[in-house]
Amino acid sequence: MLYTLTANEAGSVGPEAFFGYMGITCALVFANLGSAYGTAKSGVGICSMGVLKPELIIKSALPIVMAGILGLYGLITAVILAQKMSSTNYTYFQGYCHLASGLCCGLSSLAAGLAIGVVGDAGVRGNAQQDKVYVGMLLILIFAEALGLYGLIIAIILSSAT
């Protein structure tokens, strides 16, 4: 069935708002999935490492902090997009831009969370056996976190397109 506008609906939002709201949803859900995976996978490594060297538990919490930041990227993007939604004069172009924005942030954060989880798990276990592993793990985690940051930057740029 085709959607047709009547005279009363000419200024109201139609199905184009669906894409904007999907962008909001994708940003938050995918970023939180990445954050949750990174936290869980790194947490398993910390628990395993803590049995051997409990004094390194706090030092090894860095991957969990970095994974948690990914969820904030999704929240920031979702709030920006929600503020851009309008009940009048919302176009398909804006809806597609907001969908692209949400997908950029969400999927970038998901990929970063996967990388942080794998590196965090192996890194904290390796750090328990060899102290020199920590600096290498830290560098890899920084570059993995940068993937999510790149997605956030592009999401902000896309969200401002009119």
XYZ file of N, CA and C in Angstrom:
486
model
N 0.842 -1.178 0.000
C 0.000 0.000 0.000
C 0.884 1.237 0.000
N 0.585 2.174 -0.872
C 1.355 3.403 -0.944
C 0.930 4.369 0.150
N 1.898 5.091 0.653
C 1.615 6.111 1.658
C 1.376 7.423 0.935
N 0.198 8.000 1.109
C -0.108 9.272 0.470
C -0.396 10.305 1.536
N 0.050 11.513 1.274
C -0.167 12.607 2.223
C -1.496 13.285 1.947
N -2.204 13.587 3.000
C -3.401 14.393 2.874
C -3.037 15.836 3.173
N -3.948 16.733 3.017
C -3.677 18.151 3.250
C -3.290 18.407 4.707
N -3.863 17.669 5.648
C -3.553 17.874 7.068
C -2.164 17.354 7.428
N -1.652 16.388 6.674
C -0.371 15.759 6.999
C 0.808 16.363 6.244
N 0.585 17.363 5.428
C 1.630 17.876 4.551
C 2.871 18.329 5.328
N 2.704 18.858 6.517
C 3.854 19.322 7.292
C 4.337 18.317 8.312
N 3.718 17.154 8.407
C 4.094 16.188 9.438
C 5.084 15.169 8.889
N 5.654 14.432 9.790
C 6.656 13.436 9.425
C 5.983 12.165 8.929
N 6.537 11.609 7.881
C 6.035 10.366 7.332
C 7.021 9.244 7.580
N 7.075 8.300 6.680
C 7.948 7.130 6.871
C 9.439 7.453 6.827
N 9.812 8.638 6.382
C 11.236 8.986 6.335
C 11.865 9.058 7.726
N 11.065 9.293 8.739
C 11.586 9.339 10.109
C 12.055 7.966 10.585
N 11.549 6.914 9.953
C 11.980 5.558 10.310
C 13.493 5.420 10.202
N 14.070 5.968 9.145
C 15.508 5.841 8.932
C 16.292 6.612 9.986
N 15.800 7.754 10.390
C 16.459 8.514 11.445
C 16.443 7.771 12.767
N 15.305 7.204 13.098
C 15.212 6.455 14.355
C 16.009 5.153 14.302
N 16.126 4.559 13.133
C 16.981 3.379 13.003
C 18.447 3.750 13.194
N 18.829 4.953 12.756
C 20.190 5.422 12.994
C 20.477 5.574 14.475
N 19.519 6.118 15.205
C 19.660 6.257 16.654
C 19.812 4.881 17.297
N 18.955 3.963 16.883
C 18.983 2.605 17.437
C 20.292 1.895 17.120
N 20.740 1.985 15.878
C 21.981 1.307 15.474
C 23.183 1.851 16.236
N 23.235 3.161 16.411
C 24.372 3.753 17.129
C 24.456 3.192 18.543
N 23.351 3.198 19.240
C 23.362 2.778 20.637
C 23.517 1.265 20.789
N 22.790 0.497 20.002
C 22.800 -0.959 20.169
C 24.149 -1.553 19.773
N 24.663 -1.187 18.606
C 25.929 -1.783 18.170
C 27.101 -1.327 19.041
N 27.099 -0.067 19.451
C 28.176 0.407 20.329
C 28.130 -0.314 21.671
N 26.945 -0.539 22.188
C 26.834 -1.258 23.461
C 27.187 -2.735 23.309
N 26.898 -3.314 22.160
C 27.326 -4.700 21.920
C 28.853 -4.800 21.934
N 29.519 -3.865 21.272
C 30.977 -3.852 21.282
C 31.534 -3.633 22.670
N 30.918 -2.717 23.397
C 31.351 -2.446 24.762
C 31.159 -3.659 25.664
N 30.029 -4.302 25.540
C 29.750 -5.480 26.372
C 30.692 -6.628 26.046
N 30.944 -6.862 24.773
C 31.847 -7.948 24.400
C 33.263 -7.671 24.898
N 33.743 -6.439 24.691
C 35.081 -6.085 25.150
C 35.222 -6.210 26.659
N 34.192 -5.803 27.381
C 34.212 -5.902 28.837
C 34.207 -7.361 29.283
N 33.338 -8.158 28.700
C 33.216 -9.564 29.110
C 34.477 -10.355 28.783
N 34.969 -10.196 27.567
C 36.150 -10.962 27.156
C 37.375 -10.553 27.970
N 37.567 -9.261 28.188
C 38.696 -8.801 29.007
C 38.516 -9.204 30.460
N 37.296 -9.183 30.936
C 37.020 -9.582 32.319
C 37.368 -11.024 32.587
N 37.125 -11.888 31.607
C 37.496 -13.296 31.747
C 39.010 -13.424 31.875
N 39.734 -12.665 31.065
C 41.192 -12.696 31.144
C 41.710 -12.180 32.480
N 41.075 -11.133 32.999
C 41.493 -10.576 34.285
C 41.237 -11.576 35.411
N 40.097 -12.220 35.377
C 39.797 -13.221 36.413
C 40.781 -14.384 36.366
N 41.118 -14.812 35.173
C 42.077 -15.907 35.029
C 43.468 -15.477 35.495
N 43.868 -14.257 35.146
C 45.170 -13.746 35.535
C 45.232 -13.478 37.035
N 44.124 -13.063 37.612
C 44.081 -12.729 39.033
C 44.370 -13.900 39.952
N 44.187 -15.095 39.454
C 44.500 -16.284 40.247
C 46.011 -16.389 40.458
N 46.774 -16.074 39.416
C 48.231 -16.169 39.496
C 48.860 -14.963 40.187
N 48.399 -13.772 39.807
C 48.987 -12.539 40.347
C 47.877 -11.548 40.693
N 47.305 -11.654 41.872
C 46.205 -10.759 42.243
C 46.623 -9.293 42.348
N 47.890 -9.010 42.522
C 48.351 -7.619 42.635
C 48.257 -6.878 41.294
N 48.058 -7.587 40.191
C 47.972 -6.956 38.867
C 46.535 -6.700 38.404
N 45.560 -6.992 39.241
C 44.159 -6.876 38.805
C 43.799 -5.434 38.450
N 44.137 -4.476 39.298
C 43.783 -3.076 39.030
C 44.525 -2.558 37.799
N 45.797 -2.891 37.679
C 46.582 -2.477 36.513
C 45.999 -3.067 35.234
N 45.420 -4.226 35.328
C 44.887 -4.909 34.155
C 43.453 -4.519 33.828
N 42.887 -3.585 34.546
C 41.506 -3.170 34.285
C 41.396 -2.197 33.116
N 42.504 -1.785 32.536
C 42.492 -0.817 31.436
C 41.625 -1.257 30.246
N 41.691 -2.511 29.792
C 40.816 -2.894 28.666
C 39.324 -2.743 28.976
N 38.956 -2.949 30.228
C 37.536 -2.801 30.593
C 37.116 -1.342 30.525
N 37.983 -0.448 30.975
C 37.687 0.989 30.896
C 37.569 1.418 29.438
N 38.499 0.955 28.615
C 38.474 1.338 27.202
C 37.245 0.778 26.490
N 36.821 -0.414 26.864
C 35.614 -0.981 26.264
C 34.375 -0.206 26.704
N 34.366 0.254 27.936
C 33.223 1.027 28.424
C 33.052 2.350 27.708
N 34.154 2.927 27.264
C 34.091 4.198 26.541
C 33.337 4.032 25.222
N 33.409 2.862 24.630
C 32.711 2.628 23.359
C 31.206 2.820 23.503
N 30.657 2.415 24.628
C 29.235 2.630 24.869
C 28.885 4.109 24.917
N 29.818 4.906 25.433
C 29.589 6.360 25.464
C 29.553 6.951 24.060
N 30.365 6.423 23.159
C 30.336 6.911 21.773
C 28.948 6.720 21.174
N 28.357 5.556 21.406
C 27.016 5.302 20.900
C 25.982 6.206 21.544
N 26.130 6.438 22.847
C 25.194 7.318 23.546
C 25.288 8.749 23.024
N 26.496 9.241 22.826
C 26.691 10.601 22.308
C 26.044 10.731 20.938
N 26.297 9.770 20.060
C 25.708 9.825 18.722
C 24.188 9.750 18.774
N 23.644 8.884 19.608
C 22.188 8.755 19.715
C 21.551 10.045 20.210
N 22.175 10.704 21.166
C 21.623 11.966 21.678
C 21.683 13.053 20.612
N 22.799 13.136 19.885
C 22.906 14.134 18.809
C 21.844 13.896 17.753
N 21.661 12.644 17.353
C 20.667 12.335 16.329
C 19.249 12.587 16.819
N 18.982 12.264 18.059
C 17.638 12.491 18.599
C 17.303 13.982 18.622
N 18.288 14.804 18.872
C 18.048 16.257 18.882
C 17.821 16.802 17.477
N 18.321 16.103 16.463
C 18.147 16.543 15.077
C 16.800 16.117 14.495
N 16.124 15.172 15.147
C 14.829 14.725 14.646
C 13.815 15.856 14.789
N 12.989 16.005 13.779
C 12.005 17.083 13.765
C 10.649 16.525 13.359
N 9.619 17.030 13.977
C 8.281 16.565 13.624
C 7.755 17.251 12.364
N 8.464 18.259 11.910
C 8.090 18.934 10.663
C 9.320 19.047 9.772
N 9.099 18.948 8.492
C 10.147 19.140 7.485
C 11.322 18.182 7.641
N 11.069 16.952 7.967
C 12.118 15.943 8.042
C 12.119 15.193 6.722
N 13.247 15.207 6.019
C 13.316 14.655 4.664
C 13.948 13.260 4.659
N 13.802 12.581 3.529
C 14.462 11.286 3.359
C 15.982 11.455 3.413
N 16.475 12.544 2.848
C 17.918 12.790 2.880
C 18.431 12.846 4.312
N 17.730 13.566 5.166
C 18.134 13.637 6.573
C 18.032 12.264 7.239
N 16.977 11.527 6.912
C 16.815 10.194 7.473
C 17.947 9.266 7.076
N 18.340 9.316 5.801
C 19.451 8.474 5.344
C 20.769 8.918 5.972
N 20.976 10.228 6.104
C 22.198 10.722 6.763
C 22.246 10.255 8.212
N 21.128 10.296 8.899
C 21.092 9.873 10.300
C 21.273 8.357 10.428
N 20.743 7.602 9.474
C 20.973 6.160 9.476
C 22.455 5.856 9.241
N 23.048 6.529 8.274
C 24.475 6.330 7.998
C 25.316 6.735 9.199
N 24.934 7.799 9.846
C 25.649 8.261 11.033
C 25.607 7.222 12.146
N 24.436 6.690 12.408
C 24.294 5.676 13.447
C 25.042 4.406 13.123
N 25.014 4.005 11.856
C 25.740 2.794 11.462
C 27.253 2.994 11.542
N 27.736 4.173 11.167
C 29.180 4.446 11.260
C 29.660 4.330 12.693
N 28.969 4.975 13.590
C 29.382 4.940 14.990
C 29.190 3.550 15.581
N 28.037 2.960 15.370
C 27.723 1.679 15.984
C 28.606 0.545 15.508
N 28.783 0.421 14.208
C 29.586 -0.686 13.691
C 31.073 -0.484 13.958
N 31.537 0.763 13.938
C 32.941 1.027 14.288
C 33.200 0.672 15.744
N 32.263 1.012 16.606
C 32.420 0.677 18.021
C 32.314 -0.823 18.261
N 31.481 -1.497 17.492
C 31.393 -2.952 17.604
C 32.723 -3.596 17.224
N 33.310 -3.149 16.120
C 34.602 -3.692 15.698
C 35.688 -3.389 16.730
N 35.665 -2.174 17.267
C 36.652 -1.809 18.285
C 36.474 -2.665 19.538
N 35.235 -2.933 19.919
C 34.972 -3.774 21.088
C 35.459 -5.197 20.912
N 35.299 -5.722 19.698
C 35.815 -7.064 19.421
C 37.338 -7.087 19.555
N 37.986 -6.078 19.005
C 39.453 -6.022 19.084
C 39.924 -5.833 20.524
N 39.269 -4.950 21.256
C 39.659 -4.704 22.653
C 39.466 -5.964 23.485
N 38.385 -6.690 23.250
C 38.137 -7.908 24.006
C 39.194 -8.969 23.785
N 39.535 -9.189 22.527
C 40.528 -10.221 22.214
C 41.909 -9.821 22.730
N 42.313 -8.581 22.461
C 43.625 -8.105 22.913
C 43.673 -8.002 24.432
N 42.599 -7.531 25.038
C 42.569 -7.405 26.495
C 42.685 -8.750 27.184
N 41.991 -9.740 26.675
C 42.048 -11.077 27.256
C 43.463 -11.646 27.172
N 44.014 -11.673 25.973
C 45.355 -12.232 25.797
C 46.418 -11.365 26.470
N 46.227 -10.050 26.425
C 47.225 -9.145 26.984
C 47.372 -9.234 28.487
N 46.250 -9.282 29.202
C 46.365 -9.356 30.666
C 46.880 -10.716 31.113
N 46.563 -11.763 30.375
C 47.120 -13.086 30.704
C 48.635 -13.103 30.453
N 49.038 -12.495 29.341
C 50.466 -12.426 29.041
C 51.220 -11.546 30.008
N 50.565 -10.486 30.482
C 51.194 -9.576 31.437
C 51.481 -10.273 32.765
N 50.697 -11.264 33.105
C 50.943 -12.006 34.341
C 52.220 -12.828 34.248
N 52.588 -13.200 33.037
C 53.783 -14.018 32.850
C 55.019 -13.196 32.500
N 54.813 -12.056 31.797
C 55.937 -11.233 31.362
C 55.514 -9.762 31.419
N 56.186 -8.979 32.262
C 55.816 -7.569 32.461
C 55.990 -6.719 31.201
N 56.865 -7.097 30.318
C 57.147 -6.306 29.119
C 55.997 -6.335 28.109
N 55.062 -7.205 28.293
C 53.914 -7.317 27.387
C 52.965 -6.124 27.548
N 52.981 -5.489 28.710
C 51.997 -4.448 29.035
C 52.036 -3.281 28.055
N 53.214 -2.787 27.725
C 53.316 -1.631 26.826
C 52.780 -1.980 25.440
N 53.117 -3.159 24.943
C 52.585 -3.579 23.653
C 51.076 -3.709 23.672
N 50.546 -4.280 24.758
C 49.097 -4.404 24.892
C 48.448 -3.023 24.900
N 49.060 -2.095 25.614
C 48.521 -0.735 25.710
C 48.452 -0.069 24.336
N 49.497 -0.209 23.546
C 49.504 0.384 22.203
C 48.430 -0.231 21.308
N 48.295 -1.538 21.365
C 47.271 -2.196 20.549
C 45.878 -1.754 20.986
N 45.655 -1.624 22.282
C 44.355 -1.172 22.785
C 44.054 0.254 22.336
N 45.062 1.111 22.320
C 44.857 2.496 21.878
C 44.423 2.530 20.417
N 45.095 1.743 19.584
C 44.719 1.719 18.166
C 43.347 1.085 17.950
N 42.999 0.110 18.765
C 41.662 -0.487 18.665
C 40.595 0.522 19.079
N 40.855 1.277 20.127
C 39.912 2.307 20.583
C 39.747 3.396 19.532
N 40.828 3.673 18.804
C 40.773 4.704 17.765
C 39.753 4.358 16.684
N 39.534 3.077 16.425
C 38.529 2.686 15.432
C 37.155 3.207 15.810
N 36.806 3.073 17.082
C 35.526 3.593 17.550
C 35.476 5.104 17.489
N 36.587 5.752 17.802
C 36.647 7.219 17.755
C 36.479 7.731 16.332
N 37.078 7.032 15.369
C 36.902 7.426 13.968
C 35.430 7.354 13.569
N 34.756 6.305 13.993
C 33.331 6.187 13.704
C 32.523 7.301 14.326
N 32.881 7.692 15.558
C 32.180 8.799 16.226
C 32.376 10.102 15.458
N 33.595 10.371 15.023
C 33.869 11.617 14.293
C 33.064 11.685 13.007
N 33.060 10.606 12.248
C 32.301 10.592 10.984
C 30.794 10.671 11.274
N 30.351 10.037 12.346
C 28.931 10.098 12.714
C 28.517 11.530 13.001
N 29.354 12.278 13.696
C 29.031 13.677 13.996
C 28.985 14.504 12.713
N 29.925 14.250 11.803
C 29.921 14.974 10.533
C 28.657 14.649 9.730
N 28.310 13.372 9.649
C 27.118 12.972 8.902
C 25.831 13.498 9.527
N 25.806 13.575 10.846
C 24.575 14.034 11.509
C 24.296 15.508 11.255
N 25.313 16.260 10.899
C 25.104 17.694 10.661
C 24.742 18.000 9.224
N 24.725 16.995 8.346
C 24.337 17.210 6.943
C 22.853 17.539 6.858
N 22.528 18.512 6.056
C 21.113 18.911 5.898
C 20.669 18.837 4.461
